[in-house]
Structures are given as C-alpha cells and as structure tokens.
Tab-separated table of C-alpha atoms in Angstrom:
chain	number	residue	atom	x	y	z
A	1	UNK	CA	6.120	-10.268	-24.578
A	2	UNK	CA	4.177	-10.375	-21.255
A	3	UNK	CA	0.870	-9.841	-22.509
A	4	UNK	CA	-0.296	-9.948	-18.569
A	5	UNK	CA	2.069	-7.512	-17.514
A	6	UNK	CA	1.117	-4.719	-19.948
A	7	UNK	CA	-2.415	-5.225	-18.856
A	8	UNK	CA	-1.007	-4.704	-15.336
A	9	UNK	CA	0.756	-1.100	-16.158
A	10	UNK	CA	-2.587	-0.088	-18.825
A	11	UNK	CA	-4.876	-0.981	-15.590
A	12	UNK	CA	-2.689	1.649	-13.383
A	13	UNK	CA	-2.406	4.082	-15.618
A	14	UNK	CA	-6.313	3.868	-16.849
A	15	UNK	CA	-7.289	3.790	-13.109
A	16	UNK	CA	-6.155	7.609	-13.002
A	17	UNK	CA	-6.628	9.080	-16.171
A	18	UNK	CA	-3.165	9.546	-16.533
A	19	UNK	CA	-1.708	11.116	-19.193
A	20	UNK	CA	1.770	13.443	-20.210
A	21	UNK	CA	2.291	16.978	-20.279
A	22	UNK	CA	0.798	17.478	-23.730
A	23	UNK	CA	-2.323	15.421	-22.697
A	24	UNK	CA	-1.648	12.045	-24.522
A	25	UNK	CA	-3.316	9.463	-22.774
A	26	UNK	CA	-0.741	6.895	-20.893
A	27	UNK	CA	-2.305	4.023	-22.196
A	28	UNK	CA	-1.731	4.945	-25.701
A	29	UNK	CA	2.343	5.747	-24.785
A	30	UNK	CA	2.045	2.129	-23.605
A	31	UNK	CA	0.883	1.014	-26.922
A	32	UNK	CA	3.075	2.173	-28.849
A	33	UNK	CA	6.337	0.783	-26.676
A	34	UNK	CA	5.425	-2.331	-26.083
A	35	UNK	CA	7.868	-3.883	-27.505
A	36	UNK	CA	10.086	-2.510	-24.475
A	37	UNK	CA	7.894	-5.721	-22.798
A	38	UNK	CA	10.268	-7.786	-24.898
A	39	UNK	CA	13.384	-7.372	-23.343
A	40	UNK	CA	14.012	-7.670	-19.897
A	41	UNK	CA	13.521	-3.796	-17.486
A	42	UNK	CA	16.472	-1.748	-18.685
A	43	UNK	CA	16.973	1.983	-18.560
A	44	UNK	CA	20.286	1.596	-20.813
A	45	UNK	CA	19.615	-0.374	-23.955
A	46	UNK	CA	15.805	-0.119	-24.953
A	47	UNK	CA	14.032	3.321	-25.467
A	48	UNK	CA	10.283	1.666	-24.952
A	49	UNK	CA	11.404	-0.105	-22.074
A	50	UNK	CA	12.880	3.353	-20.418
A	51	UNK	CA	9.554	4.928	-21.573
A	52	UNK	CA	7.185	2.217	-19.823
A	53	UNK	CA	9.746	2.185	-16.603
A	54	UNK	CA	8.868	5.670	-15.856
A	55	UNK	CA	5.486	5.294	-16.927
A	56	UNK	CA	5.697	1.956	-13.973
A	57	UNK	CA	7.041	4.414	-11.823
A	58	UNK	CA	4.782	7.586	-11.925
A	59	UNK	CA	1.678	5.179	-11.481
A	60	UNK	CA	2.529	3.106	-8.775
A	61	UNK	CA	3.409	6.813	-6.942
A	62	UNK	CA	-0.046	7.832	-8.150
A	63	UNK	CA	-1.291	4.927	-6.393
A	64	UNK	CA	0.917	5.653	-3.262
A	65	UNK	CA	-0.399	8.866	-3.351
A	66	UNK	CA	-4.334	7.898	-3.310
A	67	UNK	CA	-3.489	5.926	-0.701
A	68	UNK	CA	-1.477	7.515	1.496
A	69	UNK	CA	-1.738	11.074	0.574
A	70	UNK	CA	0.434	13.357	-1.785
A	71	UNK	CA	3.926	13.427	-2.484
A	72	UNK	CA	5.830	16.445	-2.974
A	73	UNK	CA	9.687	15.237	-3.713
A	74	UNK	CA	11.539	16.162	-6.976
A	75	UNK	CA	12.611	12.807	-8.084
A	76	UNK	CA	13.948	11.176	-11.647
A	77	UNK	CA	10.295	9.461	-13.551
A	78	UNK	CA	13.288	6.387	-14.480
A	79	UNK	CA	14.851	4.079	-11.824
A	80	UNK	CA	17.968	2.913	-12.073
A	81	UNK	CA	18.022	-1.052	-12.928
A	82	UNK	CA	20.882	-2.374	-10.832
A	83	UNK	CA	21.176	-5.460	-13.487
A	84	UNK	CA	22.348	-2.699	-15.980
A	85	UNK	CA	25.022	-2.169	-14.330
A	86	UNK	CA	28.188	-4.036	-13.221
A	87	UNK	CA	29.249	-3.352	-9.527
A	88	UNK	CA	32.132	-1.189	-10.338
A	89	UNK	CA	29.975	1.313	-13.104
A	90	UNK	CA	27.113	1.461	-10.436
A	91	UNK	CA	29.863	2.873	-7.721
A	92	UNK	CA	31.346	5.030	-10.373
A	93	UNK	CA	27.791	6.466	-11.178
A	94	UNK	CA	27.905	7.638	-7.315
A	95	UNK	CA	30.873	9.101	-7.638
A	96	UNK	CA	30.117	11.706	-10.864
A	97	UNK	CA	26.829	12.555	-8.835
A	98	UNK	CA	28.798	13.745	-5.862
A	99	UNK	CA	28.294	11.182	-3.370
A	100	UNK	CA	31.582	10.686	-1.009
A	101	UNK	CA	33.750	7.991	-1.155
A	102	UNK	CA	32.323	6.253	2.214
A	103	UNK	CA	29.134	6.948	1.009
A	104	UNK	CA	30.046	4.405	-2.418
A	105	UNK	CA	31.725	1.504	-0.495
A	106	UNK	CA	28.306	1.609	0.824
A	107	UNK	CA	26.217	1.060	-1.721
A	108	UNK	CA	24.872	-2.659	-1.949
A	109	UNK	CA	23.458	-3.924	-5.192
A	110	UNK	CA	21.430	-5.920	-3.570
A	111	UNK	CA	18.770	-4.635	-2.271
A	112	UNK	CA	16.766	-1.330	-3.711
A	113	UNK	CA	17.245	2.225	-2.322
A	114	UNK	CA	16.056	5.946	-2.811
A	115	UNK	CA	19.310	8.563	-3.540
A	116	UNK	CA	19.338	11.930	-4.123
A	117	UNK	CA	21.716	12.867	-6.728
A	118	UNK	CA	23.745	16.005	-7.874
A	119	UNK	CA	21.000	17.144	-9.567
A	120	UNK	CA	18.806	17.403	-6.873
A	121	UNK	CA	16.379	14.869	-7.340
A	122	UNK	CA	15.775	11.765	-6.038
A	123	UNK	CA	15.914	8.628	-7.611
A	124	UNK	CA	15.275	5.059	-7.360
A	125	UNK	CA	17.707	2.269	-7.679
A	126	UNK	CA	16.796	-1.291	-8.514
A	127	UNK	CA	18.044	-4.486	-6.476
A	128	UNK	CA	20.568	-6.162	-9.657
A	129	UNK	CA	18.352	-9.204	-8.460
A	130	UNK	CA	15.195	-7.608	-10.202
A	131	UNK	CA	15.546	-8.720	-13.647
A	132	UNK	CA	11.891	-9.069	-14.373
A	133	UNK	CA	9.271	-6.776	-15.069
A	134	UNK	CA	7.176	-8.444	-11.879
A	135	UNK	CA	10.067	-8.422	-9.918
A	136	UNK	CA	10.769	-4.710	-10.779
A	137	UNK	CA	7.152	-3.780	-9.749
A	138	UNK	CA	7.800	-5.100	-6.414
A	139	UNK	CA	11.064	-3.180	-5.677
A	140	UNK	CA	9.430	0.010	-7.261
A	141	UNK	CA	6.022	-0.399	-4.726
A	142	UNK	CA	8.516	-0.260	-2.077
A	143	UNK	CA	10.647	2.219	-2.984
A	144	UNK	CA	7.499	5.115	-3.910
A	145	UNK	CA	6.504	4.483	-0.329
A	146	UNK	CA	9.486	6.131	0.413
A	147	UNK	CA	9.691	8.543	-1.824
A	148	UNK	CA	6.541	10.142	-0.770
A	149	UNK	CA	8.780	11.529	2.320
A	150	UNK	CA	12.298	10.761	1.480
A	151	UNK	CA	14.871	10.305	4.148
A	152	UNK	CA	18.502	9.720	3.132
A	153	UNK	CA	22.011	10.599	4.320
A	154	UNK	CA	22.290	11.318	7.621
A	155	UNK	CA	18.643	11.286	8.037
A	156	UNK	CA	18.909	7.515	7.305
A	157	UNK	CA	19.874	6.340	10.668
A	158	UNK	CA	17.073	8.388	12.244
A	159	UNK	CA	14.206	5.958	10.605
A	160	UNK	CA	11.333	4.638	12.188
A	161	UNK	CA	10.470	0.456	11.656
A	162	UNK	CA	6.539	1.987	10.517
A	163	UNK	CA	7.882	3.550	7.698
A	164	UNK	CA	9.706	0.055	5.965
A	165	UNK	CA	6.618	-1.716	7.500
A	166	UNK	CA	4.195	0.081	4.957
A	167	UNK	CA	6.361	0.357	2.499
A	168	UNK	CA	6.197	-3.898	2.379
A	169	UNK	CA	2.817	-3.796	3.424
A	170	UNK	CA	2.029	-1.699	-0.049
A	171	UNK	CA	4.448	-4.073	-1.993
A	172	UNK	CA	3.217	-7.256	-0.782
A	173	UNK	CA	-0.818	-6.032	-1.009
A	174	UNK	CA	-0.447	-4.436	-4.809
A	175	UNK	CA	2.183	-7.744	-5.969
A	176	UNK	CA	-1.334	-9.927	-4.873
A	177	UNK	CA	-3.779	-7.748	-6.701
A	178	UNK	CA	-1.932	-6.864	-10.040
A	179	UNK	CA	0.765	-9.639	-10.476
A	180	UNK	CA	-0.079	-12.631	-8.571
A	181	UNK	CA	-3.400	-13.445	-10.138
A	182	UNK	CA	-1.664	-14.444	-13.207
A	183	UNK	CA	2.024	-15.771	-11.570
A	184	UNK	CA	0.141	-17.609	-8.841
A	185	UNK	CA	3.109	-16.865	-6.634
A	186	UNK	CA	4.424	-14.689	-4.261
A	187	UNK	CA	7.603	-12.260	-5.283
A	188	UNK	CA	10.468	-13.861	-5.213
A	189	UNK	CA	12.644	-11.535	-3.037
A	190	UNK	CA	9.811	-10.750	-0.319
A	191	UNK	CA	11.694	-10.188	2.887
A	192	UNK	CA	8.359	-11.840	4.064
A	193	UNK	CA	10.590	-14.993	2.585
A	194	UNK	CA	13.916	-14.300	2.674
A	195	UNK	CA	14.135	-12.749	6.455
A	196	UNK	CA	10.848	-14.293	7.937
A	197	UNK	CA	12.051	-13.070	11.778
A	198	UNK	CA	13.591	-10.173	10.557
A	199	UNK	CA	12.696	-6.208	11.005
A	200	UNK	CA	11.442	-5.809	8.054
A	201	UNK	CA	8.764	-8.704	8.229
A	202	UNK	CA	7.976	-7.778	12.222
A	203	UNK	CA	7.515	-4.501	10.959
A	204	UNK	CA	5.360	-5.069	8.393
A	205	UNK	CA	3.407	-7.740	10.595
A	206	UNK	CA	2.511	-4.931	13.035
A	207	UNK	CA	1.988	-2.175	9.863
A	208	UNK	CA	-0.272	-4.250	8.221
A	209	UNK	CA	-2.603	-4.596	10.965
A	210	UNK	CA	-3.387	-0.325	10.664
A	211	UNK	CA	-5.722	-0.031	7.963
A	212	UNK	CA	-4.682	2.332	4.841
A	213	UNK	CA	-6.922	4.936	5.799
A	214	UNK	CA	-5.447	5.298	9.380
A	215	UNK	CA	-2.159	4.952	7.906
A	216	UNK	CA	-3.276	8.421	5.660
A	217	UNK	CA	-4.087	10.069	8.725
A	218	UNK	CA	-0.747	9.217	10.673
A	219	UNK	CA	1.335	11.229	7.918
A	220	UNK	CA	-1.056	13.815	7.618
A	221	UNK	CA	-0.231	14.359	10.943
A	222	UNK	CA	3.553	13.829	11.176
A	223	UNK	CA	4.720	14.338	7.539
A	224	UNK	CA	5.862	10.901	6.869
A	225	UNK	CA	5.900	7.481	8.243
A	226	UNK	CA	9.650	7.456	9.727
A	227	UNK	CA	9.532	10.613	11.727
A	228	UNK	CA	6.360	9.766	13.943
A	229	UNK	CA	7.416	12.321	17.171
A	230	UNK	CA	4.318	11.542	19.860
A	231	UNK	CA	3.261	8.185	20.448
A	232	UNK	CA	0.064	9.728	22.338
A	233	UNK	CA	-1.502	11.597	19.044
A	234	UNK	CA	-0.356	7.949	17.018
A	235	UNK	CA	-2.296	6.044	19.322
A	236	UNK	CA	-4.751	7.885	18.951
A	237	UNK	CA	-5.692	7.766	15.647
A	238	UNK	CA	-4.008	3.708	14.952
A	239	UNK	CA	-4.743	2.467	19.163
A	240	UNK	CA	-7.524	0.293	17.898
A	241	UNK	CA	-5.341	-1.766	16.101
A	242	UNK	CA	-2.510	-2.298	17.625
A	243	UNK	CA	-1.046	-2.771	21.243
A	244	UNK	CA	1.165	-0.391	22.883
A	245	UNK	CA	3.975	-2.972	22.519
A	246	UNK	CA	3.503	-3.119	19.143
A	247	UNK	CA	3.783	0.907	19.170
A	248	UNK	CA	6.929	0.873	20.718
A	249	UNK	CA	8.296	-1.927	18.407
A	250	UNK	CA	7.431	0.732	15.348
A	251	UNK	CA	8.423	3.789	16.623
A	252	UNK	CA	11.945	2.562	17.291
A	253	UNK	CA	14.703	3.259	14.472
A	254	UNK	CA	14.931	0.745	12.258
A	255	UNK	CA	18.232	-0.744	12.419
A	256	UNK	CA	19.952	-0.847	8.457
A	257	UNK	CA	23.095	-2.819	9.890
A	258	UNK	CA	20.880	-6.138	10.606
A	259	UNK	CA	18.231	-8.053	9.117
C-alpha cells in the first residue's frame, strides 16, 4: 500500500471539508477503502479503488475550482482507466454510448481525454500508460482543468493553446506539491519531457508565467480558457505578464493533429 499516497488524497479532501451527500466525512470513506491503495487504479475490478478514484477526482476539481473558479458540467465522479481496458473493449465502450464510427477510430489510448457520453455527462478517460496511482493524479489534474468548461466534438478543433497551457501548468504545479516530495521525481509522461518543443510545453511555458489569480479573472470574463474572444480585455487583465507575442501564440487554436 502507498502509505504516501493516501496521505496525498486525505490532505485534499481535509483541505475542503469534504464530505458525501449524507455528510460522512471524506477522510473517513478513505479509511475504510484503503485497501483499494493495494492494487493498481482500476474502475473494473476493486470496489475501494473505484470509491477512492472518484473521491481523487471530485477533490482535485475542488481544487480546480478554488483556483480557477467554479465548475458547472454534469460529469461521471469515476474516470475511466484506459489500462482496464484492451484497445478493442475501449472502442466498443464508444460505440454503446453513441459515439459515431469516425468518432471511435479516433480514439487514442494514449493520451487522456474528456467525453461526453449517452448519458449526458462527461467523463474522464485515463492514458492506458497511467497505471499508477501518481501517474493517475497527473492525468486527472489535467483533465479537471478541462472539465471546468468542457469543449468536445466539434467544438474540439475550435480550442485555444491557453486552455492546454493551464491545464499542464495545474498538473505539473500540484504533481510538485503533493507527489513529488516523496517520489523525488517529475511525472513520468509530462509533455514537459516527452514533447519539450512541442505545443503543449510552449503553451504551458507562456501559461505559467500568468499568475493563478489572473488566470481566475480571464474565465470569469470569457467562460473558459479555450474560447478567449478579445485579446484587448485579456491583455488587460494578464498584459503584465506576458508579451503580445506571447498573446498571439495562446490565443491561436491549438492544433490536436501535431505535437
């Protein structure tokens, strides 16, 4: 059992007080699944590991939320863990929850994503390469960035660079302060690592220069971090930190078809 990790998801939840719908305190849910801690993240075969996953998942959104202001989207408390799930059964998922058959051929296992689903609620879908809990708390940092103001299908291609640069810049900045003080390393699949001249660390190099609350302001005022329509009002609230160039470089679409 990773005695430091369940420290790391008691220490969210405590942070907030958070607790379930008949007022039962997070921390003691945690308790009593710990075992789930034993087995690597799954959703399919371990009850207390599906129970601490959503717990995971509702407080690094509460975090999200203190940071960057409140989320409204209906979306599933449990990701989907991508190593559950061979290639084939992850494509056939998307297929019984509507999605086209273009839409599945798609679908890449690896890297993480946001979906809604027939049900009408969004979900999130873990990278098959996060098979640890650390590695899981990355992906899902990430991801609640963009579920705060979700924008999938054809909305997809119409994405600004800001809103995958703060969604690394929260990943990276919460991995340091919860998970690498006792790994004393940096996640393994960081794009900062894997793609070091690529949009996503550019992005986040320029992102990360716009302090948090700034970065609270700019979707109070446009309603998310992708759809940022006047470049005056943005400078004017994030123009003492970065340069115009630097502007344009995040308010252009981010492009999903290169690194």
């Amino acid at each position: 059992m990773s005695i430091h990790f369940k420290k790391v998801i008691y220490s969210l939840c405590n942070q907030f007080k958070l607790h379930d719908n008949d007022g039962m305190p997070y921390t003691s849910i945690i308790e009593e699944n710990e075992s789930g801690l034993l087995v690597k993240p799954t959703k399919n075969n371990s009850y207390q590991s599906y129970v601490l996953l959503s717990i995971l998942t509702e407080s690094i959104l509460n975090l999200a939320e203190h940071l960057y202001g409140v989320c409204e989207t209906y979306y599933s408390t449990c990701p989907d863990i991508g190593s559950d799930y061979a290639l084939e059964e992850y494509r056939n998922y998307f297929l019984q929850q509507g999605k086209s058959l273009d839409d599945v051929r798609s679908i890449q296992l690896n890297r993480s994503f946001i979906s809604m689903t027939k049900k009408g609620s969004y979900a999130v879908f873990v990278s098959n390469a996060a098979t640890n809990w650390e590695s899981v708390f990355y992906e899902l940092c990430h991801e609640c960035i963009h579920l705060l103001s979700p924008a999938t299908g054809d909305l997809k291609n119409e994405v600004q660079r800001l809103d995958e640069g703060v969604a690394v810049k929260f990943a990276e900045a919460q991995y340091r302060k919860y998970i690498t003080p006792y790994t004393y390393s940096h996640p393994t699949y960081s794009p900062l690592t894997s793609q070091p001249n690529g949009q996503y660390s550019t992005s986040y190099k320029y992102a990360n220069k716009i302090p948090d609350e700034k970065l609270k302001e700019v979707r109070l005022a446009f309603g998310s971090f992708w759809s940022v329509t006047d470049k005056d009002k943005f400078m004017s609230i994030v123009g003492n930190y970065i340069t115009e160039e630097e502007a344009d470089y995040l308010l252009s679409k981010f492009d999903y078809n290169i690194p």
